Short mmCIF file of C-alpha atoms in Angstrom, two decimals:
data_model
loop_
_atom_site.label_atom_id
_atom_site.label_comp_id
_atom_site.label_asym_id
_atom_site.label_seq_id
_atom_site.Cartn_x
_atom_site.Cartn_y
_atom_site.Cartn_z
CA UNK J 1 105.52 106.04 99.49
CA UNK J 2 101.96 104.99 97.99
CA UNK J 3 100.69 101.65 98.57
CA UNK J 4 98.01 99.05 97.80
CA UNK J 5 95.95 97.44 100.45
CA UNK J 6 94.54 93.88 99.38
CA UNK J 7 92.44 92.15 102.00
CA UNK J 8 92.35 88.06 102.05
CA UNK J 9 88.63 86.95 102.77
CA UNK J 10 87.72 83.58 102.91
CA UNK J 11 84.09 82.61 103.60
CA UNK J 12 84.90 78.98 105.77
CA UNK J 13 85.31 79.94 108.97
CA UNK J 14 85.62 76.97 111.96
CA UNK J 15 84.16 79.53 114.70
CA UNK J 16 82.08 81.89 112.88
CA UNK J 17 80.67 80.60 109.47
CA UNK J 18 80.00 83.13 106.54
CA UNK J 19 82.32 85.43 108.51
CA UNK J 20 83.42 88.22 105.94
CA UNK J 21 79.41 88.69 105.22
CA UNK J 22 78.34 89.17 108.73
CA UNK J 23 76.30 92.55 108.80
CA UNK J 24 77.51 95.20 110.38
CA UNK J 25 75.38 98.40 110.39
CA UNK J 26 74.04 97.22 107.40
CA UNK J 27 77.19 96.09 105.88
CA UNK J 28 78.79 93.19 105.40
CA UNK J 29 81.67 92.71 107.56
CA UNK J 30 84.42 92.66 104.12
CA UNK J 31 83.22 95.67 103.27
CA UNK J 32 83.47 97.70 106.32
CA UNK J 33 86.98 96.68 106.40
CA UNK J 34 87.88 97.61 102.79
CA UNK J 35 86.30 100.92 104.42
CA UNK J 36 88.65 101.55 106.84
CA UNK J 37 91.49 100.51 105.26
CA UNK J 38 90.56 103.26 102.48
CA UNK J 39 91.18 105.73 105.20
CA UNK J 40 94.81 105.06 105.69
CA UNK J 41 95.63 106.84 102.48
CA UNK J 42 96.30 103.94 100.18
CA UNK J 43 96.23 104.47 96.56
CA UNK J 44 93.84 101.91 96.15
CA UNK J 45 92.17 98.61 97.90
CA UNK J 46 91.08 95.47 96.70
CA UNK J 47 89.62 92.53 98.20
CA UNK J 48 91.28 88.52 97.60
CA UNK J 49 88.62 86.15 97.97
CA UNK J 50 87.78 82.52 96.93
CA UNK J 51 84.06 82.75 97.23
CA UNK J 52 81.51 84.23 94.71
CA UNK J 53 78.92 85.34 97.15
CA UNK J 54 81.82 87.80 98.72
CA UNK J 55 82.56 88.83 95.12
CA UNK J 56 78.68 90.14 94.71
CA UNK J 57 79.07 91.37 98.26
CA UNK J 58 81.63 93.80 97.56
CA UNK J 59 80.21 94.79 93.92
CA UNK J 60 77.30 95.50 95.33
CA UNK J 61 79.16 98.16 97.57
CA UNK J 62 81.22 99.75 95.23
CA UNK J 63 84.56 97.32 96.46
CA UNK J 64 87.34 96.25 94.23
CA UNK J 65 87.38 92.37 94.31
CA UNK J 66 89.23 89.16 92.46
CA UNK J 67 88.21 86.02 92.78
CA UNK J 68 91.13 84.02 93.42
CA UNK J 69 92.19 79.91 93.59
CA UNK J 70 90.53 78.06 96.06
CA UNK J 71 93.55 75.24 97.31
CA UNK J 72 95.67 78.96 98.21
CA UNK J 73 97.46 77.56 101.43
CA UNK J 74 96.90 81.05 103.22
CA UNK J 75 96.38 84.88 102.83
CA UNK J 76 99.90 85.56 101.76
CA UNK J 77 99.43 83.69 99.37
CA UNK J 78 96.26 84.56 98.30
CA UNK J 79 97.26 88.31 98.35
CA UNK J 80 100.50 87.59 95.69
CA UNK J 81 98.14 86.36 93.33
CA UNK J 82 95.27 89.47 93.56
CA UNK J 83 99.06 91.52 93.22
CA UNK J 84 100.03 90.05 90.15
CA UNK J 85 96.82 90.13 89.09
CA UNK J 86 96.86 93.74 89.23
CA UNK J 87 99.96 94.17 87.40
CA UNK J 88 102.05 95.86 90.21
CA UNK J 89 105.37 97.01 89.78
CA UNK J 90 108.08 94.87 92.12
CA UNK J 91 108.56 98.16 93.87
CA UNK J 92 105.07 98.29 94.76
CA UNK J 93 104.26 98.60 98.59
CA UNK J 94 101.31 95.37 99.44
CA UNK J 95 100.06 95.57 102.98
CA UNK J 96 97.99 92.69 103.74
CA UNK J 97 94.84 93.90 106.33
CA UNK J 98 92.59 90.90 107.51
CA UNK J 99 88.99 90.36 106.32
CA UNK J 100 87.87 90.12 109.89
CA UNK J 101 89.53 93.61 111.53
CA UNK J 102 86.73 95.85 111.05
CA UNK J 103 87.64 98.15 113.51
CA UNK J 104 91.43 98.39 111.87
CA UNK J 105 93.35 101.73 112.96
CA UNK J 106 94.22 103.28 109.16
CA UNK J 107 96.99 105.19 110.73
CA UNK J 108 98.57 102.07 112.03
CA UNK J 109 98.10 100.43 108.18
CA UNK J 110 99.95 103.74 107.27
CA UNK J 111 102.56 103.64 109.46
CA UNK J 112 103.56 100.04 108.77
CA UNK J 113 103.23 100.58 105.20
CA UNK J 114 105.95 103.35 106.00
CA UNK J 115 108.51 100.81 106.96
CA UNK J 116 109.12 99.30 103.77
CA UNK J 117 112.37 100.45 102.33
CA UNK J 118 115.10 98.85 99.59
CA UNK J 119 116.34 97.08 102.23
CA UNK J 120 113.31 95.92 104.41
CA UNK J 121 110.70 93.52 102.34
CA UNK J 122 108.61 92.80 105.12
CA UNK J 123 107.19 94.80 107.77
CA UNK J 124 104.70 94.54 110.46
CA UNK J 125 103.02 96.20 113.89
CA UNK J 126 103.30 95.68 117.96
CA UNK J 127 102.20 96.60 120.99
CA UNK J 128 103.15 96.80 124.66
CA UNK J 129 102.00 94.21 126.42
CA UNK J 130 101.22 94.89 130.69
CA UNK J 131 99.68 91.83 132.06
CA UNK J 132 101.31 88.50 132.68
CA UNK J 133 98.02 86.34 131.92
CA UNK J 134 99.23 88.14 127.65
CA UNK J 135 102.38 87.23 128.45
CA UNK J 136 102.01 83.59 129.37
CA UNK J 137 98.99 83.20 127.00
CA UNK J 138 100.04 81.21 123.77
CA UNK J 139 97.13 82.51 121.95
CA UNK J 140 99.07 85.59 121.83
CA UNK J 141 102.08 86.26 119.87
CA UNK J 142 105.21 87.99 121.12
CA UNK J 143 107.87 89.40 119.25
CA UNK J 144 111.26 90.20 120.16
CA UNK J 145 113.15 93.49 118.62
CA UNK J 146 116.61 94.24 117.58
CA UNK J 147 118.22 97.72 118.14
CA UNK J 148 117.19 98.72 114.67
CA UNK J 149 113.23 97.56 115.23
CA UNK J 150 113.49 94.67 113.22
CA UNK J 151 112.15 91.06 114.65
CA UNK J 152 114.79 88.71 116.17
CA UNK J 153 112.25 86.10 116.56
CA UNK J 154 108.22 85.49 116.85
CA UNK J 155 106.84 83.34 119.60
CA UNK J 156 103.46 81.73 121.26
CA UNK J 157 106.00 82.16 124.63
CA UNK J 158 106.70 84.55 126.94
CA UNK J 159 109.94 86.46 125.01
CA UNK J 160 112.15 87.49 125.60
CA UNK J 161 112.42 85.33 129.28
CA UNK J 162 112.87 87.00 132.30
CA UNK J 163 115.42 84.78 134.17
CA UNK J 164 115.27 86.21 137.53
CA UNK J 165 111.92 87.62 137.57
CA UNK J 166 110.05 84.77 136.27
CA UNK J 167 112.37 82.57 138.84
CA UNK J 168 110.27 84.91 141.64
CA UNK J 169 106.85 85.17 140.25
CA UNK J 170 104.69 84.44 136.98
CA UNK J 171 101.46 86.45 138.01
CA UNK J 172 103.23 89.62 137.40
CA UNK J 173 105.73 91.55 135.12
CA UNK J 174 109.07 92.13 136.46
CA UNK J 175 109.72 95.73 136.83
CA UNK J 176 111.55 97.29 133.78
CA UNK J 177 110.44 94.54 131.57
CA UNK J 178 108.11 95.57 128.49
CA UNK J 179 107.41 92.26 126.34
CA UNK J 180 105.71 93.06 122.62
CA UNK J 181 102.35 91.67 121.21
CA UNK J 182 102.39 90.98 117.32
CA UNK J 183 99.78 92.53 115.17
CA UNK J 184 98.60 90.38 112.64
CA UNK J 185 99.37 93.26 109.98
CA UNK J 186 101.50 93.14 106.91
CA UNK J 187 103.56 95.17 104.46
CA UNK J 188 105.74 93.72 101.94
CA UNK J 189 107.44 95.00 98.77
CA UNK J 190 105.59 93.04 96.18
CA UNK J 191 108.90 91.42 94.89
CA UNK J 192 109.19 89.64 97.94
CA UNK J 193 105.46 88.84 97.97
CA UNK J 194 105.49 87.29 94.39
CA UNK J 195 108.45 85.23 95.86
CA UNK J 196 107.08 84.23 99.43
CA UNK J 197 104.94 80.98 98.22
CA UNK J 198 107.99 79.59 96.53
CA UNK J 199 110.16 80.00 99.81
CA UNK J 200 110.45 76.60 101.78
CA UNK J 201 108.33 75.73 104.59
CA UNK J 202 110.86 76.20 107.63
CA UNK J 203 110.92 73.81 110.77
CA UNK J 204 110.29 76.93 113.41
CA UNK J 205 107.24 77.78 111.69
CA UNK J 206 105.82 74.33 111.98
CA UNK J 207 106.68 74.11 115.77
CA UNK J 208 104.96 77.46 116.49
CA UNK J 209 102.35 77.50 113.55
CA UNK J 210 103.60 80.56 113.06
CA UNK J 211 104.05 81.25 109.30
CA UNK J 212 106.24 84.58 109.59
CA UNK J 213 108.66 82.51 111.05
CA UNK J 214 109.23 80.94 107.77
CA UNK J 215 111.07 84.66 106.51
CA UNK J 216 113.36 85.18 109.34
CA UNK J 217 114.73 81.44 108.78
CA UNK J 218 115.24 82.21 105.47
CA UNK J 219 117.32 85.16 105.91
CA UNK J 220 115.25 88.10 105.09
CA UNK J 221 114.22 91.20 107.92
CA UNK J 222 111.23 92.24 109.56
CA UNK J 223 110.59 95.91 110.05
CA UNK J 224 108.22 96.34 113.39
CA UNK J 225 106.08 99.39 113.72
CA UNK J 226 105.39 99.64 117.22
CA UNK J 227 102.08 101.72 118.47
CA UNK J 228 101.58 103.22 121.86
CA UNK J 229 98.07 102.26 121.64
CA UNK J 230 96.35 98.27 121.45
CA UNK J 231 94.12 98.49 118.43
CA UNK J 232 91.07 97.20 118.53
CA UNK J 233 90.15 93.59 118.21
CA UNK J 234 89.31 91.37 115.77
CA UNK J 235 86.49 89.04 114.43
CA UNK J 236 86.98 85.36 115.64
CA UNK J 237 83.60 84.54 117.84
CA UNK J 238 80.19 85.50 117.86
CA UNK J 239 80.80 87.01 121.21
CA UNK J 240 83.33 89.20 119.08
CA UNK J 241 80.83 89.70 116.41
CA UNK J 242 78.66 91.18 118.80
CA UNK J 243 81.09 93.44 120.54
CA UNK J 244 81.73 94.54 116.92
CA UNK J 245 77.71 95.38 115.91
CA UNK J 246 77.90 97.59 119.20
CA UNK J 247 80.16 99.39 118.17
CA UNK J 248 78.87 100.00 114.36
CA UNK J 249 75.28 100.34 115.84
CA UNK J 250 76.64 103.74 118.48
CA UNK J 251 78.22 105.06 115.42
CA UNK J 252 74.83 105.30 113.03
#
């Protein structure tokens, strides 16, 4: 099924100011993502931004971009508005790819993409996790899976809880036991995207600050593509930033 990729960039950033205009091989950061996610095979891609020095950015480069309200609560949101914008039909496929993931696998924005269905909305991506330092680490998010690889539930915890093993030891897995990291990537049919912002704020989000939280309380499934391989990571320090401009410097 074809889809549109819109990426959310926003130029505050607490840890790494001007992020989405960071040069990267002689691009700005924005840009090099729009890049990538052009490889998956979308029909087209489009950057969200509140900022007019990202707009020039990517007009410079040849990237679609929309300036978009500034008071948009988050990306999601932002996204719905580049969507309508763009005059998409309701059975349109939207995957949202972040303004920092340079490095973004297109075959994994593909695949998720490929999960959207009449009766899936949502979708998103996960990966095995193998050390117990991920699995205890609330900086990382965990999902748990029903039989049908849709999400039972999100979490900054260890899910789903090993009783007996984690009664033994915390410092390693228990055999058998194959916990899930979330990928922060998105696909939604743009009917339920148009609707998301009017859904009501749910208490598990709040508790985990977890804002996909705030569709499973309301009802509605989560497809999960899950990928044998950890993609690469993204943009939130300039230690990342640098690890980043390595790679993009190797490839010229």
């Amino acid at each position: 099924m074809p889809f549109t990729v819109i990426i959310p960039a926003r130029l505050a950033s607490t840890r790494l100011p001007n992020k989405p205009l960071a040069d990267l091989g002689g691009k700005p950061m924005v840009v090099r993502v729009a890049e990538r996610a052009a490889l998956s095979g979308a029909r087209q891609v489009a950057v969200a931004t509140d900022h007019a020095d990202i707009v020039a950015a990517c007009r410079e480069h040849g990237v679609d971009v929309h300036l978009t309200r500034a008071d948009h609560p988050s990306g999601t949101d932002r996204i719905a508005e580049v969507a309508a914008a763009l005059g998409l039909p309701e059975e349109a496929v939207i995957v949202n790819v972040q303004g920092d993931e340079p490095l973004i696998d297109p075959g994994l924005v593909a695949a998720t993409a490929a999960l959207i269905g009449p009766d899936t909305p949502m979708a998103t991506a996960a990966h095995a996790i193998h050390s117990a330092a991920e699995a205890f680490n609330p900086n990382i998010v965990k999902v748990a899976l029903d039989r049908a690889g849709k999400a039972l539930y999100f979490s900054r915890a260890a899910i789903p809880w090993h009783r007996d093993g984690f009664a033994q030891t915390k410092d390693l897995l228990p055999s058998g036991y194959q916990p899930l990291r979330h990928i922060g990537l998105y696909a939604y049919r743009n009917a339920f995207l148009q609707a998301y912002p009017r859904l009501e704020i749910s208490p598990l989000e709040q508790i985990e600050a977890l804002e996909q939280l705030r569709v499973l309380w309301h009802g509605f499934p989560i497809a999960v593509h899950v990928t044998e391989r950890a993609p690469a990571a993204g943009v939130d320090t300039p230690e990342d930033l640098a690890r980043v401009r390595t790679h993009f410097g190797q490839e010229k």
